[in-house]
PDB file of C-alpha atoms in Angstrom:
ATOM      1  CA  UNK A   1       2.800  -6.012  -8.475  1.00 49.00           C
ATOM      2  CA  UNK A   2       0.028  -3.311  -9.665  1.00 50.00           C
ATOM      3  CA  UNK A   3      -2.623  -6.324 -10.026  1.00 67.00           C
ATOM      4  CA  UNK A   4      -2.071  -7.337  -6.302  1.00 73.00           C
ATOM      5  CA  UNK A   5      -3.895  -4.245  -5.347  1.00 73.00           C
ATOM      6  CA  UNK A   6      -7.090  -5.463  -7.194  1.00 70.00           C
ATOM      7  CA  UNK A   7      -7.345  -8.746  -5.388  1.00 73.00           C
ATOM      8  CA  UNK A   8      -9.044 -10.342  -2.179  1.00 71.00           C
ATOM      9  CA  UNK A   9      -7.449 -11.223   0.135  1.00 73.00           C
ATOM     10  CA  UNK A  10      -5.106  -8.537   0.208  1.00 90.00           C
ATOM     11  CA  UNK A  11      -1.848 -10.470  -0.540  1.00 94.00           C
ATOM     12  CA  UNK A  12       0.324  -7.711   0.682  1.00 96.00           C
ATOM     13  CA  UNK A  13      -1.490  -7.093   3.928  1.00 96.00           C
ATOM     14  CA  UNK A  14      -1.362 -11.035   4.506  1.00 96.00           C
ATOM     15  CA  UNK A  15       2.311 -10.927   3.909  1.00 97.00           C
ATOM     16  CA  UNK A  16       2.923  -8.266   6.408  1.00 98.00           C
ATOM     17  CA  UNK A  17       0.846  -9.967   9.044  1.00 97.00           C
ATOM     18  CA  UNK A  18       2.818 -13.202   8.574  1.00 97.00           C
ATOM     19  CA  UNK A  19       6.037 -11.368   8.734  1.00 98.00           C
ATOM     20  CA  UNK A  20       4.862  -9.637  12.292  1.00 97.00           C
ATOM     21  CA  UNK A  21       3.880 -12.981  13.570  1.00 97.00           C
ATOM     22  CA  UNK A  22       7.045 -14.605  12.581  1.00 97.00           C
ATOM     23  CA  UNK A  23       9.136 -11.899  14.124  1.00 97.00           C
ATOM     24  CA  UNK A  24       7.365 -12.131  17.344  1.00 96.00           C
ATOM     25  CA  UNK A  25       7.640 -15.783  17.310  1.00 96.00           C
ATOM     26  CA  UNK A  26      11.283 -15.980  16.659  1.00 96.00           C
ATOM     27  CA  UNK A  27      12.179 -13.278  19.443  1.00 95.00           C
ATOM     28  CA  UNK A  28       9.838 -14.695  22.083  1.00 95.00           C
ATOM     29  CA  UNK A  29       9.995 -18.516  21.461  1.00 96.00           C
ATOM     30  CA  UNK A  30      12.512 -19.914  18.773  1.00 96.00           C
ATOM     31  CA  UNK A  31      15.601 -17.794  19.989  1.00 95.00           C
ATOM     32  CA  UNK A  32      15.487 -18.244  23.742  1.00 95.00           C
ATOM     33  CA  UNK A  33      14.787 -22.165  23.065  1.00 97.00           C
ATOM     34  CA  UNK A  34      17.682 -22.305  20.546  1.00 97.00           C
ATOM     35  CA  UNK A  35      20.004 -20.450  22.966  1.00 96.00           C
ATOM     36  CA  UNK A  36      18.922 -23.030  25.851  1.00 98.00           C
ATOM     37  CA  UNK A  37      20.459 -25.606  23.489  1.00 97.00           C
ATOM     38  CA  UNK A  38      16.934 -27.085  22.550  1.00 97.00           C
ATOM     39  CA  UNK A  39      15.760 -28.781  19.407  1.00 95.00           C
ATOM     40  CA  UNK A  40      13.017 -26.711  18.017  1.00 96.00           C
ATOM     41  CA  UNK A  41      10.259 -28.278  15.687  1.00 96.00           C
ATOM     42  CA  UNK A  42       8.060 -25.881  13.630  1.00 95.00           C
ATOM     43  CA  UNK A  43       5.165 -26.552  11.643  1.00 94.00           C
ATOM     44  CA  UNK A  44       5.689 -23.976   8.622  1.00 95.00           C
ATOM     45  CA  UNK A  45       8.219 -21.261   8.851  1.00 97.00           C
ATOM     46  CA  UNK A  46       9.796 -18.814   6.256  1.00 97.00           C
ATOM     47  CA  UNK A  47       9.657 -21.171   3.389  1.00 98.00           C
ATOM     48  CA  UNK A  48       5.907 -21.236   3.696  1.00 98.00           C
ATOM     49  CA  UNK A  49       5.794 -17.345   3.261  1.00 98.00           C
ATOM     50  CA  UNK A  50       7.778 -17.658   0.096  1.00 98.00           C
ATOM     51  CA  UNK A  51       5.514 -20.496  -1.276  1.00 98.00           C
ATOM     52  CA  UNK A  52       1.992 -19.247  -0.284  1.00 96.00           C
ATOM     53  CA  UNK A  53       2.370 -15.345  -0.385  1.00 97.00           C
ATOM     54  CA  UNK A  54       4.885 -15.614  -3.256  1.00 97.00           C
ATOM     55  CA  UNK A  55       4.354 -18.530  -5.551  1.00 97.00           C
ATOM     56  CA  UNK A  56       0.733 -18.610  -4.389  1.00 95.00           C
ATOM     57  CA  UNK A  57      -0.496 -15.225  -4.235  1.00 94.00           C
ATOM     58  CA  UNK A  58       1.967 -13.629  -6.789  1.00 95.00           C
ATOM     59  CA  UNK A  59       4.349 -11.437  -4.565  1.00 96.00           C
ATOM     60  CA  UNK A  60       7.757 -11.257  -5.688  1.00 96.00           C
ATOM     61  CA  UNK A  61       9.582 -14.340  -3.921  1.00 96.00           C
ATOM     62  CA  UNK A  62      12.815 -12.203  -3.732  1.00 96.00           C
ATOM     63  CA  UNK A  63      11.134  -9.425  -1.744  1.00 96.00           C
ATOM     64  CA  UNK A  64       9.747 -12.092   0.574  1.00 97.00           C
ATOM     65  CA  UNK A  65      13.309 -13.687   1.035  1.00 96.00           C
ATOM     66  CA  UNK A  66      14.595 -10.436   2.011  1.00 96.00           C
ATOM     67  CA  UNK A  67      11.911  -9.860   4.440  1.00 97.00           C
ATOM     68  CA  UNK A  68      12.215 -13.149   5.908  1.00 97.00           C
ATOM     69  CA  UNK A  69      15.754 -12.122   6.905  1.00 96.00           C
ATOM     70  CA  UNK A  70      14.510  -8.995   8.484  1.00 94.00           C
ATOM     71  CA  UNK A  71      11.829 -10.714  10.480  1.00 96.00           C
ATOM     72  CA  UNK A  72      13.854 -13.628  11.561  1.00 97.00           C
ATOM     73  CA  UNK A  73      17.252 -12.014  12.079  1.00 94.00           C
ATOM     74  CA  UNK A  74      18.685 -14.849  10.251  1.00 92.00           C
ATOM     75  CA  UNK A  75      17.240 -17.684  12.583  1.00 95.00           C
ATOM     76  CA  UNK A  76      16.864 -20.269   9.878  1.00 94.00           C
ATOM     77  CA  UNK A  77      16.207 -24.185  10.021  1.00 96.00           C
ATOM     78  CA  UNK A  78      18.941 -26.677   9.777  1.00 96.00           C
ATOM     79  CA  UNK A  79      16.665 -29.296   8.266  1.00 98.00           C
ATOM     80  CA  UNK A  80      13.358 -28.976   6.731  1.00 98.00           C
ATOM     81  CA  UNK A  81      10.830 -31.793   5.781  1.00 98.00           C
ATOM     82  CA  UNK A  82       8.696 -31.165   2.789  1.00 98.00           C
ATOM     83  CA  UNK A  83       5.661 -33.368   2.842  1.00 98.00           C
ATOM     84  CA  UNK A  84       5.066 -33.379  -0.760  1.00 98.00           C
ATOM     85  CA  UNK A  85       1.567 -34.418  -2.376  1.00 96.00           C
ATOM     86  CA  UNK A  86      -0.388 -33.894  -5.574  1.00 96.00           C
ATOM     87  CA  UNK A  87      -2.968 -31.178  -4.547  1.00 95.00           C
ATOM     88  CA  UNK A  88      -5.817 -33.143  -6.022  1.00 94.00           C
ATOM     89  CA  UNK A  89      -5.110 -35.909  -3.354  1.00 94.00           C
ATOM     90  CA  UNK A  90      -4.458 -33.210  -0.682  1.00 92.00           C
ATOM     91  CA  UNK A  91      -7.755 -31.390  -1.549  1.00 90.00           C
ATOM     92  CA  UNK A  92      -9.490 -34.691  -1.335  1.00 90.00           C
ATOM     93  CA  UNK A  93      -8.279 -35.500   2.026  1.00 90.00           C
ATOM     94  CA  UNK A  94      -9.060 -32.376   3.819  1.00 88.00           C
ATOM     95  CA  UNK A  95     -12.585 -32.132   2.267  1.00 85.00           C
ATOM     96  CA  UNK A  96     -14.360 -33.469   5.282  1.00 83.00           C
ATOM     97  CA  UNK A  97     -13.063 -30.937   7.686  1.00 85.00           C
ATOM     98  CA  UNK A  98     -13.542 -27.122   8.261  1.00 85.00           C
ATOM     99  CA  UNK A  99     -11.039 -25.354   5.974  1.00 87.00           C
ATOM    100  CA  UNK A 100      -8.788 -22.399   6.671  1.00 88.00           C
ATOM    101  CA  UNK A 101      -8.272 -19.427   4.305  1.00 86.00           C
ATOM    102  CA  UNK A 102      -5.493 -21.311   2.429  1.00 90.00           C
ATOM    103  CA  UNK A 103      -7.230 -24.666   2.200  1.00 88.00           C
ATOM    104  CA  UNK A 104     -10.225 -23.099   0.737  1.00 86.00           C
ATOM    105  CA  UNK A 105      -8.225 -21.942  -2.370  1.00 89.00           C
ATOM    106  CA  UNK A 106      -8.528 -23.314  -5.754  1.00 89.00           C
ATOM    107  CA  UNK A 107      -6.607 -26.179  -7.115  1.00 92.00           C
ATOM    108  CA  UNK A 108      -4.350 -23.774  -9.158  1.00 94.00           C
ATOM    109  CA  UNK A 109      -3.379 -22.006  -6.038  1.00 94.00           C
ATOM    110  CA  UNK A 110      -2.264 -25.335  -4.453  1.00 95.00           C
ATOM    111  CA  UNK A 111      -0.401 -26.068  -7.542  1.00 96.00           C
ATOM    112  CA  UNK A 112       1.578 -22.814  -7.442  1.00 96.00           C
ATOM    113  CA  UNK A 113       2.343 -23.332  -3.845  1.00 97.00           C
ATOM    114  CA  UNK A 114       3.540 -26.850  -4.534  1.00 97.00           C
ATOM    115  CA  UNK A 115       5.879 -25.699  -7.288  1.00 98.00           C
ATOM    116  CA  UNK A 116       7.167 -23.031  -4.923  1.00 97.00           C
ATOM    117  CA  UNK A 117       8.172 -25.527  -2.325  1.00 98.00           C
ATOM    118  CA  UNK A 118       9.806 -27.720  -4.845  1.00 98.00           C
ATOM    119  CA  UNK A 119      11.803 -24.812  -6.272  1.00 97.00           C
ATOM    120  CA  UNK A 120      12.871 -24.039  -2.643  1.00 98.00           C
ATOM    121  CA  UNK A 121      14.062 -27.745  -2.460  1.00 98.00           C
ATOM    122  CA  UNK A 122      15.769 -27.515  -5.559  1.00 98.00           C
ATOM    123  CA  UNK A 123      17.684 -24.427  -4.401  1.00 97.00           C
ATOM    124  CA  UNK A 124      18.599 -25.901  -1.172  1.00 97.00           C
ATOM    125  CA  UNK A 125      18.706 -29.708  -1.648  1.00 97.00           C
ATOM    126  CA  UNK A 126      20.671 -30.331   1.752  1.00 96.00           C
ATOM    127  CA  UNK A 127      18.407 -28.305   3.954  1.00 97.00           C
ATOM    128  CA  UNK A 128      15.088 -29.208   2.316  1.00 98.00           C
ATOM    129  CA  UNK A 129      14.435 -33.153   2.181  1.00 98.00           C
ATOM    130  CA  UNK A 130      11.175 -34.241   0.394  1.00 98.00           C
ATOM    131  CA  UNK A 131       8.740 -36.920   1.996  1.00 98.00           C
ATOM    132  CA  UNK A 132       6.390 -38.454  -0.241  1.00 98.00           C
ATOM    133  CA  UNK A 133       3.164 -37.816   1.511  1.00 97.00           C
ATOM    134  CA  UNK A 134       1.161 -40.049  -0.953  1.00 97.00           C
ATOM    135  CA  UNK A 135       2.785 -43.040   0.664  1.00 97.00           C
ATOM    136  CA  UNK A 136       1.027 -45.099   3.505  1.00 97.00           C
ATOM    137  CA  UNK A 137       1.184 -43.530   6.945  1.00 96.00           C
ATOM    138  CA  UNK A 138       3.865 -46.182   8.301  1.00 98.00           C
ATOM    139  CA  UNK A 139       6.176 -45.437   5.274  1.00 98.00           C
ATOM    140  CA  UNK A 140       5.882 -41.703   5.716  1.00 98.00           C
ATOM    141  CA  UNK A 141       6.978 -42.281   9.276  1.00 98.00           C
ATOM    142  CA  UNK A 142       9.874 -44.499   8.295  1.00 98.00           C
ATOM    143  CA  UNK A 143      11.146 -41.886   5.957  1.00 98.00           C
ATOM    144  CA  UNK A 144      10.955 -38.989   8.253  1.00 98.00           C
ATOM    145  CA  UNK A 145      12.749 -41.102  11.010  1.00 98.00           C
ATOM    146  CA  UNK A 146      15.458 -42.049   8.492  1.00 98.00           C
ATOM    147  CA  UNK A 147      15.981 -38.433   7.459  1.00 98.00           C
ATOM    148  CA  UNK A 148      16.062 -37.169  11.174  1.00 97.00           C
ATOM    149  CA  UNK A 149      18.398 -39.828  12.353  1.00 97.00           C
ATOM    150  CA  UNK A 150      20.811 -39.292   9.498  1.00 96.00           C
ATOM    151  CA  UNK A 151      20.678 -35.403  10.205  1.00 96.00           C
ATOM    152  CA  UNK A 152      21.302 -35.859  14.015  1.00 93.00           C
ATOM    153  CA  UNK A 153      24.481 -38.098  13.487  1.00 91.00           C
TER     154      UNK A 153
ATOM    155  CA  UNK B   1      19.627  -4.228  13.581  1.00 49.00           C
ATOM    156  CA  UNK B   2      20.651  -6.865  15.954  1.00 50.00           C
ATOM    157  CA  UNK B   3      19.670  -4.859  19.084  1.00 68.00           C
ATOM    158  CA  UNK B   4      16.095  -4.587  17.645  1.00 74.00           C
ATOM    159  CA  UNK B   5      15.631  -8.104  18.609  1.00 74.00           C
ATOM    160  CA  UNK B   6      16.300  -7.431  22.403  1.00 71.00           C
ATOM    161  CA  UNK B   7      13.724  -4.840  22.957  1.00 74.00           C
ATOM    162  CA  UNK B   8       9.864  -4.557  23.990  1.00 71.00           C
ATOM    163  CA  UNK B   9       7.896  -3.469  22.109  1.00 73.00           C
ATOM    164  CA  UNK B  10       9.027  -5.689  19.246  1.00 90.00           C
ATOM    165  CA  UNK B  11       9.872  -2.774  16.676  1.00 94.00           C
ATOM    166  CA  UNK B  12       9.647  -4.778  13.749  1.00 96.00           C
ATOM    167  CA  UNK B  13       6.458  -6.710  14.492  1.00 96.00           C
ATOM    168  CA  UNK B  14       5.001  -3.309  14.996  1.00 96.00           C
ATOM    169  CA  UNK B  15       6.283  -1.956  11.712  1.00 97.00           C
ATOM    170  CA  UNK B  16       4.875  -5.009   9.862  1.00 98.00           C
ATOM    171  CA  UNK B  17       1.432  -4.430  11.467  1.00 97.00           C
ATOM    172  CA  UNK B  18       1.375  -0.894  10.446  1.00 97.00           C
ATOM    173  CA  UNK B  19       2.338  -1.701   6.820  1.00 98.00           C
ATOM    174  CA  UNK B  20      -0.479  -4.363   6.685  1.00 97.00           C
ATOM    175  CA  UNK B  21      -2.981  -1.837   7.900  1.00 97.00           C
ATOM    176  CA  UNK B  22      -1.709   0.935   5.692  1.00 97.00           C
ATOM    177  CA  UNK B  23      -2.025  -1.390   2.635  1.00 97.00           C
ATOM    178  CA  UNK B  24      -5.490  -2.478   3.402  1.00 96.00           C
ATOM    179  CA  UNK B  25      -6.554   1.350   4.160  1.00 96.00           C
ATOM    180  CA  UNK B  26      -4.986   2.359   0.799  1.00 96.00           C
ATOM    181  CA  UNK B  27      -6.777  -0.368  -1.196  1.00 95.00           C
ATOM    182  CA  UNK B  28     -10.171  -0.339   0.480  1.00 95.00           C
ATOM    183  CA  UNK B  29     -10.539   3.338   1.295  1.00 96.00           C
ATOM    184  CA  UNK B  30      -7.962   5.735  -0.021  1.00 96.00           C
ATOM    185  CA  UNK B  31      -7.740   4.545  -3.591  1.00 95.00           C
ATOM    186  CA  UNK B  32     -11.557   4.121  -4.311  1.00 96.00           C
ATOM    187  CA  UNK B  33     -12.150   7.770  -2.838  1.00 97.00           C
ATOM    188  CA  UNK B  34      -9.262   9.212  -4.763  1.00 97.00           C
ATOM    189  CA  UNK B  35     -10.505   7.649  -8.018  1.00 96.00           C
ATOM    190  CA  UNK B  36     -13.793   9.114  -7.206  1.00 98.00           C
ATOM    191  CA  UNK B  37     -12.486  12.448  -7.301  1.00 97.00           C
ATOM    192  CA  UNK B  38     -12.501  13.104  -3.684  1.00 97.00           C
ATOM    193  CA  UNK B  39     -10.068  15.181  -1.420  1.00 95.00           C
ATOM    194  CA  UNK B  40      -8.957  12.799   1.359  1.00 96.00           C
ATOM    195  CA  UNK B  41      -7.673  13.735   4.601  1.00 96.00           C
ATOM    196  CA  UNK B  42      -5.360  11.405   6.622  1.00 95.00           C
ATOM    197  CA  UNK B  43      -4.505  11.656  10.269  1.00 94.00           C
ATOM    198  CA  UNK B  44      -0.834  10.092   9.815  1.00 95.00           C
ATOM    199  CA  UNK B  45       0.217   8.097   6.889  1.00 97.00           C
ATOM    200  CA  UNK B  46       3.534   6.793   5.646  1.00 97.00           C
ATOM    201  CA  UNK B  47       5.714   9.686   7.157  1.00 98.00           C
ATOM    202  CA  UNK B  48       4.473   8.453  10.438  1.00 98.00           C
ATOM    203  CA  UNK B  49       6.024   4.980   9.876  1.00 98.00           C
ATOM    204  CA  UNK B  50       9.312   6.578   9.011  1.00 98.00           C
ATOM    205  CA  UNK B  51       9.331   8.828  12.027  1.00 98.00           C
ATOM    206  CA  UNK B  52       7.866   6.542  14.650  1.00 96.00           C
ATOM    207  CA  UNK B  53       9.148   3.048  13.679  1.00 97.00           C
ATOM    208  CA  UNK B  54      12.222   4.570  11.843  1.00 97.00           C
ATOM    209  CA  UNK B  55      13.563   7.467  14.037  1.00 97.00           C
ATOM    210  CA  UNK B  56      11.643   6.519  17.140  1.00 95.00           C
ATOM    211  CA  UNK B  57      12.335   2.763  17.278  1.00 94.00           C
ATOM    212  CA  UNK B  58      15.453   2.556  15.478  1.00 95.00           C
ATOM    213  CA  UNK B  59      14.652   0.628  12.294  1.00 96.00           C
ATOM    214  CA  UNK B  60      16.527   1.722   9.065  1.00 96.00           C
ATOM    215  CA  UNK B  61      14.414   4.448   7.648  1.00 96.00           C
ATOM    216  CA  UNK B  62      15.393   3.363   4.211  1.00 96.00           C
ATOM    217  CA  UNK B  63      13.892  -0.028   4.680  1.00 95.00           C
ATOM    218  CA  UNK B  64      10.652   1.584   5.822  1.00 97.00           C
ATOM    219  CA  UNK B  65      10.483   4.022   2.890  1.00 96.00           C
ATOM    220  CA  UNK B  66      10.835   1.106   0.395  1.00 96.00           C
ATOM    221  CA  UNK B  67       8.250  -0.979   2.232  1.00 97.00           C
ATOM    222  CA  UNK B  68       5.875   2.076   2.414  1.00 97.00           C
ATOM    223  CA  UNK B  69       6.068   2.134  -1.425  1.00 96.00           C
ATOM    224  CA  UNK B  70       5.155  -1.541  -1.447  1.00 94.00           C
ATOM    225  CA  UNK B  71       2.233  -1.080   0.850  1.00 96.00           C
ATOM    226  CA  UNK B  72       0.855   1.968  -0.696  1.00 97.00           C
ATOM    227  CA  UNK B  73       1.528   1.122  -4.268  1.00 94.00           C
ATOM    228  CA  UNK B  74       2.813   4.701  -4.564  1.00 92.00           C
ATOM    229  CA  UNK B  75      -0.410   6.451  -3.420  1.00 95.00           C
ATOM    230  CA  UNK B  76       1.252   9.348  -1.459  1.00 94.00           C
ATOM    231  CA  UNK B  77       0.016  12.711  -0.242  1.00 96.00           C
ATOM    232  CA  UNK B  78       0.042  15.785  -2.183  1.00 96.00           C
ATOM    233  CA  UNK B  79       0.217  18.118   0.885  1.00 98.00           C
ATOM    234  CA  UNK B  80       1.294  17.153   4.523  1.00 98.00           C
ATOM    235  CA  UNK B  81       0.785  19.279   7.572  1.00 98.00           C
ATOM    236  CA  UNK B  82       3.396  18.896  10.179  1.00 98.00           C
ATOM    237  CA  UNK B  83       2.019  20.185  13.542  1.00 98.00           C
ATOM    238  CA  UNK B  84       5.409  20.631  15.187  1.00 98.00           C
ATOM    239  CA  UNK B  85       5.655  21.090  19.040  1.00 96.00           C
ATOM    240  CA  UNK B  86       8.388  20.667  21.699  1.00 96.00           C
ATOM    241  CA  UNK B  87       7.845  17.236  23.140  1.00 95.00           C
ATOM    242  CA  UNK B  88       8.037  18.646  26.703  1.00 94.00           C
ATOM    243  CA  UNK B  89       4.997  20.816  25.842  1.00 94.00           C
ATOM    244  CA  UNK B  90       3.377  17.845  23.961  1.00 92.00           C
ATOM    245  CA  UNK B  91       3.741  15.396  26.976  1.00 90.00           C
ATOM    246  CA  UNK B  92       2.443  18.289  29.347  1.00 90.00           C
ATOM    247  CA  UNK B  93      -0.616  18.701  27.067  1.00 90.00           C
ATOM    248  CA  UNK B  94      -1.746  15.042  26.955  1.00 88.00           C
ATOM    249  CA  UNK B  95      -0.795  14.165  30.524  1.00 85.00           C
ATOM    250  CA  UNK B  96      -4.574  14.338  31.683  1.00 83.00           C
ATOM    251  CA  UNK B  97      -5.846  11.729  29.173  1.00 85.00           C
ATOM    252  CA  UNK B  98      -5.229   7.879  28.750  1.00 85.00           C
ATOM    253  CA  UNK B  99      -2.239   7.482  26.675  1.00 87.00           C
ATOM    254  CA  UNK B 100      -1.611   4.945  23.690  1.00 88.00           C
ATOM    255  CA  UNK B 101       1.613   3.086  23.221  1.00 85.00           C
ATOM    256  CA  UNK B 102       3.378   5.895  21.595  1.00 90.00           C
ATOM    257  CA  UNK B 103       2.237   8.598  23.815  1.00 88.00           C
ATOM    258  CA  UNK B 104       3.506   6.480  27.117  1.00 86.00           C
ATOM    259  CA  UNK B 105       6.875   6.581  25.487  1.00 89.00           C
ATOM    260  CA  UNK B 106       9.980   8.596  27.127  1.00 89.00           C
ATOM    261  CA  UNK B 107      10.752  12.138  26.241  1.00 92.00           C
ATOM    262  CA  UNK B 108      13.793  10.826  24.300  1.00 94.00           C
ATOM    263  CA  UNK B 109      11.533   8.863  21.925  1.00 94.00           C
ATOM    264  CA  UNK B 110       9.310  11.943  20.994  1.00 95.00           C
ATOM    265  CA  UNK B 111      12.522  13.887  20.429  1.00 96.00           C
ATOM    266  CA  UNK B 112      13.706  11.302  17.750  1.00 96.00           C
ATOM    267  CA  UNK B 113      10.245  11.198  16.297  1.00 97.00           C
ATOM    268  CA  UNK B 114      10.186  15.068  16.060  1.00 97.00           C
ATOM    269  CA  UNK B 115      13.719  14.970  14.397  1.00 98.00           C
ATOM    270  CA  UNK B 116      12.522  12.314  12.007  1.00 97.00           C
ATOM    271  CA  UNK B 117       9.533  14.516  10.879  1.00 98.00           C
ATOM    272  CA  UNK B 118      11.705  17.547  10.621  1.00 98.00           C
ATOM    273  CA  UNK B 119      14.217  15.532   8.412  1.00 97.00           C
ATOM    274  CA  UNK B 120      11.423  14.443   6.138  1.00 98.00           C
ATOM    275  CA  UNK B 121      10.199  18.103   6.050  1.00 98.00           C
ATOM    276  CA  UNK B 122      13.664  19.106   4.948  1.00 98.00           C
ATOM    277  CA  UNK B 123      13.918  16.586   2.316  1.00 97.00           C
ATOM    278  CA  UNK B 124      10.568  17.378   0.882  1.00 97.00           C
ATOM    279  CA  UNK B 125       9.759  21.055   1.877  1.00 97.00           C
ATOM    280  CA  UNK B 126       7.191  21.571  -0.978  1.00 96.00           C
ATOM    281  CA  UNK B 127       4.940  18.900   0.255  1.00 97.00           C
ATOM    282  CA  UNK B 128       5.597  19.051   4.085  1.00 98.00           C
ATOM    283  CA  UNK B 129       4.425  22.222   5.515  1.00 98.00           C
ATOM    284  CA  UNK B 130       5.058  22.942   9.209  1.00 98.00           C
ATOM    285  CA  UNK B 131       2.560  24.542  11.425  1.00 98.00           C
ATOM    286  CA  UNK B 132       3.636  25.849  14.755  1.00 98.00           C
ATOM    287  CA  UNK B 133       1.503  23.723  17.293  1.00 97.00           C
ATOM    288  CA  UNK B 134       2.760  26.049  20.247  1.00 97.00           C
ATOM    289  CA  UNK B 135       1.006  28.867  18.962  1.00 97.00           C
ATOM    290  CA  UNK B 136      -2.486  29.653  20.148  1.00 97.00           C
ATOM    291  CA  UNK B 137      -5.444  27.472  18.645  1.00 96.00           C
ATOM    292  CA  UNK B 138      -6.952  30.386  16.533  1.00 98.00           C
ATOM    293  CA  UNK B 139      -3.272  31.222  15.186  1.00 98.00           C
ATOM    294  CA  UNK B 140      -2.931  27.389  14.330  1.00 98.00           C
ATOM    295  CA  UNK B 141      -6.354  27.426  12.347  1.00 98.00           C
ATOM    296  CA  UNK B 142      -5.345  30.508  10.517  1.00 98.00           C
ATOM    297  CA  UNK B 143      -1.930  29.015   9.404  1.00 98.00           C
ATOM    298  CA  UNK B 144      -3.773  25.882   8.436  1.00 98.00           C
ATOM    299  CA  UNK B 145      -6.228  27.742   6.336  1.00 98.00           C
ATOM    300  CA  UNK B 146      -3.614  29.722   4.677  1.00 98.00           C
ATOM    301  CA  UNK B 147      -1.638  26.770   3.550  1.00 98.00           C
ATOM    302  CA  UNK B 148      -4.381  24.639   2.430  1.00 97.00           C
ATOM    303  CA  UNK B 149      -5.949  27.566   0.355  1.00 97.00           C
ATOM    304  CA  UNK B 150      -2.784  28.291  -1.267  1.00 96.00           C
ATOM    305  CA  UNK B 151      -2.318  24.619  -2.037  1.00 96.00           C
ATOM    306  CA  UNK B 152      -5.879  24.354  -3.634  1.00 93.00           C
ATOM    307  CA  UNK B 153      -5.299  27.325  -5.887  1.00 91.00           C
TER     308      UNK B 153
END
């Protein structure tokens, strides 16, 4: 952990800020919606904190898992779609647009994040389903539709 | 913990935000100053998170202690002055000015926070020294001077 203190951006400050945002999001949005019987779609959730701040930034993933439980009160997704892509292709795809603080990171960072996601998937293969994001868009759509329809049955 | 999810303000979001701020403060200010051999004075630090978010808001103080260690990397004060005052007097003193989110809390909240601080002092009597803040200003100054001078010897 010691070396985390030496780096920009501050990995632990970033993690705590995501946990604060996550908690507020769960309390004010997700839980009321789930209680009302709605289906809720999230673009990134607790897995992203494990993958980006854990595998990507180097914080102990187990610490993040424990804090995710605190922050969410155990509100976890039933189904997660992992749009998986070689970072070399991913970086090329986003090159034209204005990048956020994560997209601006080096290829090595994206590789660690991807490894994190794939390890999460291996640990929970029923919840986390992989979608090959290198496939053509129509094929990606077909795959998503198939996974979701199977899940909703 | 469950009831924490029902309340305004969001106690856990507040805690994570303080931890993020604390971490950045340690890395960018306190540690460089301490390494340069300076004496650093802080108005509130890790004890405040235990007292306000723990005893005051109802988050498990032990969780906060562990996260304080993560956030500070173990940079802890050598001496802490606890300006202790009955909340009834404290609330009267600040009545004339614009209050922050903690000052606006009910008396019962301030009593829990005070109890938190006093328990921290009982656990670490050598580090945490009580100053009776009900005394006249000149007396408070004298007491602070005496404690600090004794400490610096």
